[in-house]
Coordinates of C-alpha atoms in Angstrom, one line a residue:
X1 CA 160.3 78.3 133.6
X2 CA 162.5 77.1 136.7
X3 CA 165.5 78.8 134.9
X4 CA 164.3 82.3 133.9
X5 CA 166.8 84.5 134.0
X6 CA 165.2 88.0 135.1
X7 CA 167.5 91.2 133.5
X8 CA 166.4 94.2 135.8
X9 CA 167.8 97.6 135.1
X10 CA 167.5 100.4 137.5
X11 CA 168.8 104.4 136.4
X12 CA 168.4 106.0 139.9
X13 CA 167.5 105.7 143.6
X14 CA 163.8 106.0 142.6
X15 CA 163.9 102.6 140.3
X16 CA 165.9 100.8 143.0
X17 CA 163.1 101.1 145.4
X18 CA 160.3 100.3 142.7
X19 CA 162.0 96.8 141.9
X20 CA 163.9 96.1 145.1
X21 CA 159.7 95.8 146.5
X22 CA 158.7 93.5 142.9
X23 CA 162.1 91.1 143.6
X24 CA 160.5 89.2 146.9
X25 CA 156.9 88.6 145.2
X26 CA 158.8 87.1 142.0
X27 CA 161.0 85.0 144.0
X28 CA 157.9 84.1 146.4
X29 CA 156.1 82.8 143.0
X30 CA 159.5 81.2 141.1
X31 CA 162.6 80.9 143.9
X32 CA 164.4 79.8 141.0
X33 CA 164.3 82.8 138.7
X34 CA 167.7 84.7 138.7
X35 CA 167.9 88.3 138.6
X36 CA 170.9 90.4 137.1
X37 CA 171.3 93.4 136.0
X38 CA 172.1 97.5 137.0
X39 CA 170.8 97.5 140.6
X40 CA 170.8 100.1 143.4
X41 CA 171.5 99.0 146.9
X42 CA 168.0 97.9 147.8
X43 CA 167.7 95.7 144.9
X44 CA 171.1 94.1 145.5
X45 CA 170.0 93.5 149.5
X46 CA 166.8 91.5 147.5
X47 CA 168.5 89.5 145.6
X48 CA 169.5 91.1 142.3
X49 CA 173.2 90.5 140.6
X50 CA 174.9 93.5 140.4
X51 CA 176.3 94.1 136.8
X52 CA 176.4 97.6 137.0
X53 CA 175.5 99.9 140.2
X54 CA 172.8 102.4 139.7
X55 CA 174.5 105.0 140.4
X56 CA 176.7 104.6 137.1
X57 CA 173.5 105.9 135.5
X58 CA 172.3 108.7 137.7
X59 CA 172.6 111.5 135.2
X60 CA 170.3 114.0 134.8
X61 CA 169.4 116.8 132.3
X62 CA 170.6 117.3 128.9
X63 CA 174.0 118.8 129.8
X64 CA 174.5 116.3 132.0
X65 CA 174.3 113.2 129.8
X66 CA 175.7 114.7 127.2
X67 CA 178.9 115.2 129.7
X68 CA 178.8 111.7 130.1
X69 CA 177.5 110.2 126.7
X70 CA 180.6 108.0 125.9
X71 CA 180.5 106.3 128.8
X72 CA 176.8 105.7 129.2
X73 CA 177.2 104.7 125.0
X74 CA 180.4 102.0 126.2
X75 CA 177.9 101.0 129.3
X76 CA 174.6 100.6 126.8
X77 CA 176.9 98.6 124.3
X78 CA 178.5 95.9 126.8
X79 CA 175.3 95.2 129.0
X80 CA 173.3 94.2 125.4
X81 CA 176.0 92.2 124.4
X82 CA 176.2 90.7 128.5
X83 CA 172.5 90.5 128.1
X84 CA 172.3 88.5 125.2
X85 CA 175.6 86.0 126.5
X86 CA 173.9 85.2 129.6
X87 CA 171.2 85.0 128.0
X88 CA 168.4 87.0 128.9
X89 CA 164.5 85.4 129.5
X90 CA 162.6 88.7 130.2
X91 CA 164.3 92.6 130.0
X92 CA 162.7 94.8 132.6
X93 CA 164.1 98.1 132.2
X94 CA 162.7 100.5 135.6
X95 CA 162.0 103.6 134.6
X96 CA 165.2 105.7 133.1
X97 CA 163.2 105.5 129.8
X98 CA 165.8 107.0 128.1
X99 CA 168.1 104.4 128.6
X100 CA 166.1 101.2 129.0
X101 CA 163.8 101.9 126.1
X102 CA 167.3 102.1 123.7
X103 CA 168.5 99.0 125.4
X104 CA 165.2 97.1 125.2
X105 CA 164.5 98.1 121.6
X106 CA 167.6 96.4 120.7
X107 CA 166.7 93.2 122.7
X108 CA 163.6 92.9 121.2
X109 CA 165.0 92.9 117.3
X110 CA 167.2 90.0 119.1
X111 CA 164.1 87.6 120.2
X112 CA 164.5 89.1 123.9
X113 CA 160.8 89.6 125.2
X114 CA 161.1 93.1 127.1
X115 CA 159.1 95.1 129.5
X116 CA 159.1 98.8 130.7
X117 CA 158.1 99.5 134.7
X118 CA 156.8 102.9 135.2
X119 CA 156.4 104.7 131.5
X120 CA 157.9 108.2 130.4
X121 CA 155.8 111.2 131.2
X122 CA 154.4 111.0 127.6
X123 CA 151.3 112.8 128.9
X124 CA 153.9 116.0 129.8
X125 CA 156.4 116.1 127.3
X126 CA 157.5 114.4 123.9
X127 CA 154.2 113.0 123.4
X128 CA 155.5 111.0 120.3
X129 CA 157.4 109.1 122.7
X130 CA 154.7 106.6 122.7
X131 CA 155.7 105.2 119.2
X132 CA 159.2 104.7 120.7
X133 CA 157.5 102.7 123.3
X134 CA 155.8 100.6 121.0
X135 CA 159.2 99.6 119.0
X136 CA 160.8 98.7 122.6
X137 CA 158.0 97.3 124.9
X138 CA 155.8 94.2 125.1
X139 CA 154.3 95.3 128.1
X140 CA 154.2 98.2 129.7
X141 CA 154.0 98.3 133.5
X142 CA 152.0 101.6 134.4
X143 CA 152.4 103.5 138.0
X144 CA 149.5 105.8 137.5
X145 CA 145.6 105.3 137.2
X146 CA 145.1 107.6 134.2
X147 CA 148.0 106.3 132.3
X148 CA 145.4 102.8 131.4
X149 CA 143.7 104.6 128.7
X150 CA 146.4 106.3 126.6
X151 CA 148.0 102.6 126.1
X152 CA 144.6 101.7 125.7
X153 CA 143.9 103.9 123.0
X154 CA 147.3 103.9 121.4
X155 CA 146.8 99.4 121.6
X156 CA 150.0 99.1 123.2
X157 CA 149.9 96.2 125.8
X158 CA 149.7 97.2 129.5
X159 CA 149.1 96.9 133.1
X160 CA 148.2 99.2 135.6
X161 CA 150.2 97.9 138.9
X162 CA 149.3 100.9 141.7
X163 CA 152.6 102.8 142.8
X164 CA 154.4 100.8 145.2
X165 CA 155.2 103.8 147.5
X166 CA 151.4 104.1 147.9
X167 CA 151.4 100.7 150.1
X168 CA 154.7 101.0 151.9
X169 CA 153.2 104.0 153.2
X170 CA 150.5 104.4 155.9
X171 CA 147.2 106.1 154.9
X172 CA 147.4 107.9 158.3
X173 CA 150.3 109.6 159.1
X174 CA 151.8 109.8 162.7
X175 CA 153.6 113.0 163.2
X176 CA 154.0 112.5 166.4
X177 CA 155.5 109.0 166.9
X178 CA 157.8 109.8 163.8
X179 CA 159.0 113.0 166.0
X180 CA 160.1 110.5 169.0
X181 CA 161.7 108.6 166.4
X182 CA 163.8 111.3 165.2
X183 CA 164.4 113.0 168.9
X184 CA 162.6 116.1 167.8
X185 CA 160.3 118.1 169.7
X186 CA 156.8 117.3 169.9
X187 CA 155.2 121.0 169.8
X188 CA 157.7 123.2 167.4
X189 CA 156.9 124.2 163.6
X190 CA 159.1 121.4 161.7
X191 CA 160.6 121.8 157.8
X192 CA 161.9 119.2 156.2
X193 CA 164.1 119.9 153.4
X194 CA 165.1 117.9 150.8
X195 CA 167.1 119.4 148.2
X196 CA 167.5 116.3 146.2
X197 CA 169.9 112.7 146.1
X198 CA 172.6 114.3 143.3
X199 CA 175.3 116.0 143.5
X200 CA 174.1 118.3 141.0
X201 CA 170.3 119.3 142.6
X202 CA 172.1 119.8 146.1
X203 CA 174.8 122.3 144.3
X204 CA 171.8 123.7 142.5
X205 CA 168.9 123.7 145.4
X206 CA 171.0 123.6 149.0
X207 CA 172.0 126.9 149.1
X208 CA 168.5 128.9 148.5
X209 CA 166.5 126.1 150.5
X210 CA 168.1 126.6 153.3
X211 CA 168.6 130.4 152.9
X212 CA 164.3 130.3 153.1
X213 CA 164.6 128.2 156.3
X214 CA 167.6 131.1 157.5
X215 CA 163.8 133.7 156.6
X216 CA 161.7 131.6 158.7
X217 CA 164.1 130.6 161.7
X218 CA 164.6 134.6 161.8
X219 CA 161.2 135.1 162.0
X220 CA 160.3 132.5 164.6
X221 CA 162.5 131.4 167.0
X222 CA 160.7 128.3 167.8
X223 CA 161.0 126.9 164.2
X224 CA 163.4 123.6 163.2
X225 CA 164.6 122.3 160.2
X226 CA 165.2 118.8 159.8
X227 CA 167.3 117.6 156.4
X228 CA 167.7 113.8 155.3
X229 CA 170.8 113.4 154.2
X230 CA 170.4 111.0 151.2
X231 CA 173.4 109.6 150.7
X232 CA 176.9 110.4 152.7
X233 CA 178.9 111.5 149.9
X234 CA 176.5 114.3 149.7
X235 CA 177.1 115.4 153.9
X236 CA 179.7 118.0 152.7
X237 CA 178.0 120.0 150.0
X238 CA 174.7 120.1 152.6
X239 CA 177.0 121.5 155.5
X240 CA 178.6 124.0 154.0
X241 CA 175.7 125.0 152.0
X242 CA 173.9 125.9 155.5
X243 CA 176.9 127.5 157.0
X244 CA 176.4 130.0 153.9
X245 CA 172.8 130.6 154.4
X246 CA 172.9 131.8 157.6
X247 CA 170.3 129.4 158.6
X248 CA 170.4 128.5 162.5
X249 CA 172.5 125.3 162.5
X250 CA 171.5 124.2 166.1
X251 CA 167.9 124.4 165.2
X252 CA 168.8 122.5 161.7
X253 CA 169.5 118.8 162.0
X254 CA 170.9 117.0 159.3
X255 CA 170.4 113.6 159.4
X256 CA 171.6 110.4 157.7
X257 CA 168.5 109.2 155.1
X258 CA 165.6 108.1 156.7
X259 CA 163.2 110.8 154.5
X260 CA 160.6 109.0 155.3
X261 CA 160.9 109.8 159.1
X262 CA 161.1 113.6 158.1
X263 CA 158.5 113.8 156.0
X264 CA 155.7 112.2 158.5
X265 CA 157.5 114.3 161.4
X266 CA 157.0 117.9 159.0
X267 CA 154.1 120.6 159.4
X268 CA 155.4 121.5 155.8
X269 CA 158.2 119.8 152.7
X270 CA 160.5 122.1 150.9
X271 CA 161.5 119.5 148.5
X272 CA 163.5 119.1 144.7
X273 CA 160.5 118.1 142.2
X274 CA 160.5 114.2 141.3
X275 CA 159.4 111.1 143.2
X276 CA 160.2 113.0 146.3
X277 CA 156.7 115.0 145.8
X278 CA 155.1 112.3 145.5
X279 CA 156.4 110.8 148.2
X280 CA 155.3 114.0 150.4
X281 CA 152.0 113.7 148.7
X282 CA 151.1 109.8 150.5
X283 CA 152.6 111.7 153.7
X284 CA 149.9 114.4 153.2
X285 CA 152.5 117.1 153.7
X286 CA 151.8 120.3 151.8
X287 CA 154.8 121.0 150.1
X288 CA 156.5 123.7 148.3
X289 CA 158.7 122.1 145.4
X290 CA 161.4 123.8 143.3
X291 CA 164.1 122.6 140.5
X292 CA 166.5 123.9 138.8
X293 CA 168.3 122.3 135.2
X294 CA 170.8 123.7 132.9
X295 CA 169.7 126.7 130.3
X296 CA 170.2 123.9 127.6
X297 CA 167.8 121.0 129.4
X298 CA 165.3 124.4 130.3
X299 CA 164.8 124.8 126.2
X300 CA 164.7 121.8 124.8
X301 CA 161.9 120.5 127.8
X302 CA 159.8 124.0 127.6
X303 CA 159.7 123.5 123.8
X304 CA 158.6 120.2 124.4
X305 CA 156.3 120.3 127.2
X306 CA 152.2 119.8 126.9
X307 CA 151.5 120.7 130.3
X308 CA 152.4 124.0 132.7
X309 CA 153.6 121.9 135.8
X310 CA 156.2 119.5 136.4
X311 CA 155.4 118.0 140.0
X312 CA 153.7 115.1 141.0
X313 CA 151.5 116.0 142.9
X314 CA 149.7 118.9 140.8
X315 CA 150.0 116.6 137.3
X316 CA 147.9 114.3 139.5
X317 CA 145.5 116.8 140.4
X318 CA 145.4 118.5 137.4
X319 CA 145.9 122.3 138.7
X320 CA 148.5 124.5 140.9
X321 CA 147.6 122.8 144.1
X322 CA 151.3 122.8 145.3
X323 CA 153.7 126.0 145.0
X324 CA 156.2 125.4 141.9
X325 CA 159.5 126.8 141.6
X326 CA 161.7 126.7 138.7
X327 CA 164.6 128.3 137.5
X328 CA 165.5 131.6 138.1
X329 CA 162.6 131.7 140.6
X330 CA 164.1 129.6 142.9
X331 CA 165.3 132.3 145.6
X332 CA 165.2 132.2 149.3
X333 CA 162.6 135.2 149.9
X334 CA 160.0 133.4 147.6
X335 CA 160.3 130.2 149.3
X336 CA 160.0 131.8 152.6
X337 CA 157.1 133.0 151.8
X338 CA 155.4 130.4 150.3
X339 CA 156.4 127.9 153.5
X340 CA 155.3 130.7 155.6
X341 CA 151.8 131.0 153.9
X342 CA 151.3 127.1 154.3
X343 CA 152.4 127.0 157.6
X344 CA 150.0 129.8 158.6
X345 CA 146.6 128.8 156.6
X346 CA 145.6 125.6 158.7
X347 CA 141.7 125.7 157.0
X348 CA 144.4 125.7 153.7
X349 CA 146.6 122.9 154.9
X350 CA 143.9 120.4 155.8
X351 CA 141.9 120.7 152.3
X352 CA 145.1 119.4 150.5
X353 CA 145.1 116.5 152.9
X354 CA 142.2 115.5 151.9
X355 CA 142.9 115.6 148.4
X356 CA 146.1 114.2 148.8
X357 CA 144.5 111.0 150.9
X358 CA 142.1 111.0 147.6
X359 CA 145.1 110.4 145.1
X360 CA 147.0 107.8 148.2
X361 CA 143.6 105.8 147.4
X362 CA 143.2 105.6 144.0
X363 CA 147.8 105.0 144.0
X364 CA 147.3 102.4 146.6
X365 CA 147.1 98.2 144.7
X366 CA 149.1 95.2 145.8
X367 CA 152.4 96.2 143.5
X368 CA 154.6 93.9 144.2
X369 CA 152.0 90.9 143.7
X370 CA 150.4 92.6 140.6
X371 CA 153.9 93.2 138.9
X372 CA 155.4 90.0 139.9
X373 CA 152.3 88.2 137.9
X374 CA 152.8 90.0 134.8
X375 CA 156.4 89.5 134.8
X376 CA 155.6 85.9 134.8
X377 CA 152.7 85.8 132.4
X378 CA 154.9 87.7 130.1
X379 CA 157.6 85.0 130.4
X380 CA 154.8 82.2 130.0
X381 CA 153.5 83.9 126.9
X382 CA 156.9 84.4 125.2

């Protein structure tokens, strides 16, 4: 047990976070385990080897990976054959199913016990996912509460760990002190807009999301946008996005990261769909979210899809409680106005709050302890 060697693989900035929080409480429990793998910067700051960097698999969208399928085929190919030279103890592929679950399926017909953190959305799309699960996972790690029964019922083995953004962030929010923190004003309307950590959602989503901020700044002259950027490589396509949109750039601040700051310091979120929703969501922040994909990634998921939204935060609640966007709907004058109806219905604004501290609850377990245990009784058992 003292030499486990760990395999994590992470496929975007998301997973980095989700096992750069487990690493600690699995080295708390084993400091002798060694972790390797494809890590993000996080991960690699907690201890994990980096094989590969995350970003070599941050693709997204059908087009997208299909641009880059020889690499990502070359990458699959010599991190199995790395995996099983090293050799592996436990596979824990985090989330980017698409990958991991190919990758682990593989392992497993080697003798490689294998587990999946956070499981495909097989409760939106490509339902018969699960069966692909079964052939690739011993365990599965799940993120939400609902998710328990459909393993359950399909008697594939897993564990419902909490989201471990649910307990890095604070049931209450402090507007306020997160304002000081970012030198903002105390008593202005705030946006924060987030048009996503790729290259290809900021070409995509900058340019309209900041043309609804141009709307709103025109119609009040008090209101400030605030925009984390989320990675510095991405500073250029943002600025000159918002030098086209006629937005206000003195009352727009762009900022290095630190989305978490901007979030808490918001009235309302503008913000790509993904984990980012979610993460407005534990903020409390009523949010308008909008994404766009290529015509080939819109087909194949509409044909596929079992549910009519794609955000967090309304698959969680079951119903449109959070404006969606998509597409060819994504347009400055409709965002405008959606921000501007949240931003003026305060009765409106505080019901969602509530419901959103509702889900925060039931999200909110010890993660990293509850992860870190299966990991290990997974190892015990194999």
């Amino acid at each position: 047990m003292s030499a486990a060697r760990i395999a994590f693989v992470a496929g975007e900035a998301s997973g980095d976070l989700l096992a750069a929080l487990v690493l600690p409480a699995l080295r708390a429990r084993d400091p002798l385990i060694e972790c390797a793998g494809i890590a993000g910067d996080r991960m690699i700051e907690a201890g994990c080897i980096p094989w590969h960097h995350v970003r070599e698999l941050s693709v997204r969208g059908y087009t997208e990976v299909l641009r880059h399928l020889p690499r990502l085929l070359r990458l699959r190919h010599a991190l199995i054959e790395r995996l099983i030279a090293w050799p592996t103890s436990l596979y824990v592929g985090v989330d980017a199913p698409d990958f991991n679950l190919g990758v682990a399926r593989r392992l497993r017909a080697r003798g490689v016990p294998t587990m999946q953190f956070v499981s495909p959305a097989i409760w939106a799309w490509r339902p018969h996912r699960i069966e692909k699960i079964r052939a690739a996972a011993d365990h599965m790690l799940l993120v939400f509460p609902f998710e328990q029964a459909i393993f359950d019922r399909a008697g594939i083995r897993a564990t419902y760990v909490g989201h471990p953004l649910a307990r890095s962030i604070a049931l209450e929010p402090d507007a306020a002190a997160a304002r000081v923190r970012l030198q903002l004003p105390a008593d202005v309307p705030l946006v924060a807009v987030l048009p996503g950590s790729r290259h290809a959602e900021v070409a995509s989503l900058a340019l309209p999301f900041f043309g609804a901020v141009a709307r709103l700044q025109a119609s009040d002259a008090r209101l400030r946008c605030v925009v984390p950027v989320a990675a510095p490589e991405l500073r250029a396509a943002l600025e000159t996005a918002l030098a086209d949109s006629g937005a206000d750039r003195a009352r727009t601040h762009l900022i290095g990261g630190r989305s978490h700051d901007a979030m808490e310091a918001a009235d309302v979120v503008l913000v790509a769909g993904g984990t980012a929703t979610l993460e407005a969501m534990l903020f409390k922040r009523p949010m308008v979210t909008a994404y766009r994909v290529p015509a080939l990634t819109e087909w194949i998921t509409l044909r596929q899809a079992i549910i009519p939204y794609f955000s967090l935060p309304n698959i969680l609640l079951g119903r449109f409680a959070v404006p969606e966007f998509l597409q060819e709907m994504v347009r400055p004058d409709a965002l405008a106005s959606a921000l501007a109806r949240l931003l003026e219905d305060d009765p409106g604004r505080r019901r969602l709050q509530a419901q959103f501290a509702e889900q925060h609850d039931a999200l909110r377990r010890d993660t990293p302890a509850l992860t870190a245990q299966a990991i290990l009784d997974t190892l015990r058992a194999a």
